[in-house]
Structure formats: structure tokens, C-alpha cells
Amino acid sequence: MGSSKTNGSVRTEKMVTLKTDLFKDRLNRVYDRMRHSSQSRHLSQKEFFDYLWELKEAALLEGKSSLELPQNWLDKLEEEEALTRGN
């Protein structure tokens, strides 16, 4: 999953390239489920989701066909997808 490499004191996360349209679709599905979910969200989860949303919007505005994200961010998004699927 989200493995990291340590180079001295610098830690680098594994980066993953994702098509912007695919990322947009995933975020839209999670957002839709979050809106209809009775489960409350922690502020940090909402802030993380909002940050991903802003990255997606910036990529769309800039016309980027793909974007690069740390693997652990996608893992966290998958966790959110799993939580919202349960409701």
C-alpha cells in the first residue's frame, strides 16, 4: 500500500498518477454519499476531502489530463469511500 522510502532524514511518499476524470468521478461519488450519510465527519476528514476537491478543481481549470498524488492520500480516499458505502 502506501510505502515510504527514507533517504537520510527525508521521507518520500510513493506517488501515483491518476487521470483527472477518474479522480473527479471518485470524489463526486464520495461527496454524494457524504451528503446523504447520517455519519458525522471529523473536521480533519472534511478538510482533507476539501483539499482533494480543490486539487481536482485546479487540475480541471488548468486542463490537466492527469495529476499525481501520494499513495497514502488515495488510500485515505478509499477508506472514506468504504465508510460512505456502508450507509
PDB file of C-alpha atoms in Angstrom:
ATOM      1  CA  MET A   1       0.000   0.000   0.000  1.00  0.00           C
ATOM      2  CA  GLY A   2       1.387   3.446   0.932  1.00  0.00           C
ATOM      3  CA  SER A   3       5.014   2.510   1.384  1.00  0.00           C
ATOM      4  CA  SER A   4       7.578   5.191   2.074  1.00  0.00           C
ATOM      5  CA  LYS A   5      11.268   5.442   1.421  1.00  0.00           C
ATOM      6  CA  THR A   6      13.581   7.135   3.844  1.00  0.00           C
ATOM      7  CA  ASN A   7      16.620   8.892   2.447  1.00  0.00           C
ATOM      8  CA  GLY A   8      18.565  10.165   5.428  1.00  0.00           C
ATOM      9  CA  SER A   9      16.058  12.300   7.295  1.00  0.00           C
ATOM     10  CA  VAL A  10      13.904  12.965   4.205  1.00  0.00           C
ATOM     11  CA  ARG A  11      10.836  10.780   3.799  1.00  0.00           C
ATOM     12  CA  THR A  12       9.323  10.469   0.333  1.00  0.00           C
ATOM     13  CA  GLU A  13       5.889   9.001  -0.266  1.00  0.00           C
ATOM     14  CA  LYS A  14       5.123   6.790  -3.241  1.00  0.00           C
ATOM     15  CA  MET A  15       3.401   8.931  -5.872  1.00  0.00           C
ATOM     16  CA  VAL A  16       0.555   7.693  -8.065  1.00  0.00           C
ATOM     17  CA  THR A  17      -0.635   9.222 -11.335  1.00  0.00           C
ATOM     18  CA  LEU A  18      -4.396   9.300 -11.756  1.00  0.00           C
ATOM     19  CA  LYS A  19      -6.485  10.518 -14.698  1.00  0.00           C
ATOM     20  CA  THR A  20      -8.242  13.734 -13.732  1.00  0.00           C
ATOM     21  CA  ASP A  21     -11.642  12.499 -14.960  1.00  0.00           C
ATOM     22  CA  LEU A  22     -11.357   9.306 -12.894  1.00  0.00           C
ATOM     23  CA  PHE A  23     -10.338  11.301  -9.819  1.00  0.00           C
ATOM     24  CA  LYS A  24     -13.255  13.701 -10.385  1.00  0.00           C
ATOM     25  CA  ASP A  25     -15.723  10.797 -10.621  1.00  0.00           C
ATOM     26  CA  ARG A  26     -14.397   9.212  -7.416  1.00  0.00           C
ATOM     27  CA  LEU A  27     -14.611  12.476  -5.486  1.00  0.00           C
ATOM     28  CA  ASN A  28     -18.115  13.153  -6.795  1.00  0.00           C
ATOM     29  CA  ARG A  29     -19.311   9.710  -5.656  1.00  0.00           C
ATOM     30  CA  VAL A  30     -17.790  10.181  -2.197  1.00  0.00           C
ATOM     31  CA  TYR A  31     -19.248  13.689  -1.939  1.00  0.00           C
ATOM     32  CA  ASP A  32     -22.706  12.445  -2.911  1.00  0.00           C
ATOM     33  CA  ARG A  33     -22.551   9.667  -0.318  1.00  0.00           C
ATOM     34  CA  MET A  34     -21.226  12.046   2.339  1.00  0.00           C
ATOM     35  CA  ARG A  35     -24.158  14.415   1.755  1.00  0.00           C
ATOM     36  CA  HIS A  36     -26.659  11.616   2.301  1.00  0.00           C
ATOM     37  CA  SER A  37     -24.765   9.973   5.141  1.00  0.00           C
ATOM     38  CA  SER A  38     -26.022  10.122   8.694  1.00  0.00           C
ATOM     39  CA  GLN A  39     -22.474   9.502   9.893  1.00  0.00           C
ATOM     40  CA  SER A  40     -20.806  12.694  11.091  1.00  0.00           C
ATOM     41  CA  ARG A  41     -17.364  13.555   9.756  1.00  0.00           C
ATOM     42  CA  HIS A  42     -14.377  14.661  11.765  1.00  0.00           C
ATOM     43  CA  LEU A  43     -13.124  18.110  10.834  1.00  0.00           C
ATOM     44  CA  SER A  44      -9.792  16.671   9.677  1.00  0.00           C
ATOM     45  CA  GLN A  45     -11.634  14.318   7.269  1.00  0.00           C
ATOM     46  CA  LYS A  46     -13.647  17.204   5.864  1.00  0.00           C
ATOM     47  CA  GLU A  47     -10.546  19.366   5.495  1.00  0.00           C
ATOM     48  CA  PHE A  48      -8.739  16.519   3.718  1.00  0.00           C
ATOM     49  CA  PHE A  49     -11.673  15.983   1.355  1.00  0.00           C
ATOM     50  CA  ASP A  50     -11.919  19.735   0.698  1.00  0.00           C
ATOM     51  CA  TYR A  51      -8.208  19.816  -0.145  1.00  0.00           C
ATOM     52  CA  LEU A  52      -8.600  16.924  -2.612  1.00  0.00           C
ATOM     53  CA  TRP A  53     -11.602  18.709  -4.112  1.00  0.00           C
ATOM     54  CA  GLU A  54      -9.516  21.875  -4.640  1.00  0.00           C
ATOM     55  CA  LEU A  55      -6.733  19.849  -6.286  1.00  0.00           C
ATOM     56  CA  LYS A  56      -9.283  18.315  -8.644  1.00  0.00           C
ATOM     57  CA  GLU A  57     -10.771  21.722  -9.481  1.00  0.00           C
ATOM     58  CA  ALA A  58      -7.320  23.202 -10.157  1.00  0.00           C
ATOM     59  CA  ALA A  59      -6.414  20.288 -12.446  1.00  0.00           C
ATOM     60  CA  LEU A  60      -9.657  20.743 -14.384  1.00  0.00           C
ATOM     61  CA  LEU A  61      -9.177  24.510 -14.710  1.00  0.00           C
ATOM     62  CA  GLU A  62      -5.600  24.031 -15.886  1.00  0.00           C
ATOM     63  CA  GLY A  63      -6.708  21.397 -18.406  1.00  0.00           C
ATOM     64  CA  LYS A  64      -4.505  18.678 -16.920  1.00  0.00           C
ATOM     65  CA  SER A  65      -5.394  15.179 -18.107  1.00  0.00           C
ATOM     66  CA  SER A  66      -3.837  13.610 -15.004  1.00  0.00           C
ATOM     67  CA  LEU A  67      -2.490  14.511 -11.604  1.00  0.00           C
ATOM     68  CA  GLU A  68      -0.006  12.991  -9.227  1.00  0.00           C
ATOM     69  CA  LEU A  69      -0.915  12.250  -5.626  1.00  0.00           C
ATOM     70  CA  PRO A  70       0.776  10.439  -2.757  1.00  0.00           C
ATOM     71  CA  GLN A  71      -0.413   6.822  -2.495  1.00  0.00           C
ATOM     72  CA  ASN A  72      -1.429   7.323   1.134  1.00  0.00           C
ATOM     73  CA  TRP A  73      -3.889  10.067   0.055  1.00  0.00           C
ATOM     74  CA  LEU A  74      -5.585   7.625  -2.312  1.00  0.00           C
ATOM     75  CA  ASP A  75      -5.621   5.037   0.467  1.00  0.00           C
ATOM     76  CA  LYS A  76      -7.345   7.566   2.720  1.00  0.00           C
ATOM     77  CA  LEU A  77      -9.864   8.362  -0.037  1.00  0.00           C
ATOM     78  CA  GLU A  78     -10.579   4.626  -0.420  1.00  0.00           C
ATOM     79  CA  GLU A  79     -11.228   4.422   3.329  1.00  0.00           C
ATOM     80  CA  GLU A  80     -13.713   7.281   3.000  1.00  0.00           C
ATOM     81  CA  GLU A  81     -15.375   5.519   0.060  1.00  0.00           C
ATOM     82  CA  ALA A  82     -15.716   2.350   2.140  1.00  0.00           C
ATOM     83  CA  LEU A  83     -17.210   4.256   5.084  1.00  0.00           C
ATOM     84  CA  THR A  84     -19.775   6.032   2.947  1.00  0.00           C
ATOM     85  CA  ARG A  85     -20.681   2.837   1.060  1.00  0.00           C
ATOM     86  CA  GLY A  86     -21.841   1.353   4.340  1.00  0.00           C
ATOM     87  CA  ASN A  87     -24.608   3.949   4.757  1.00  0.00           C
TER      88      ASN A  87
END
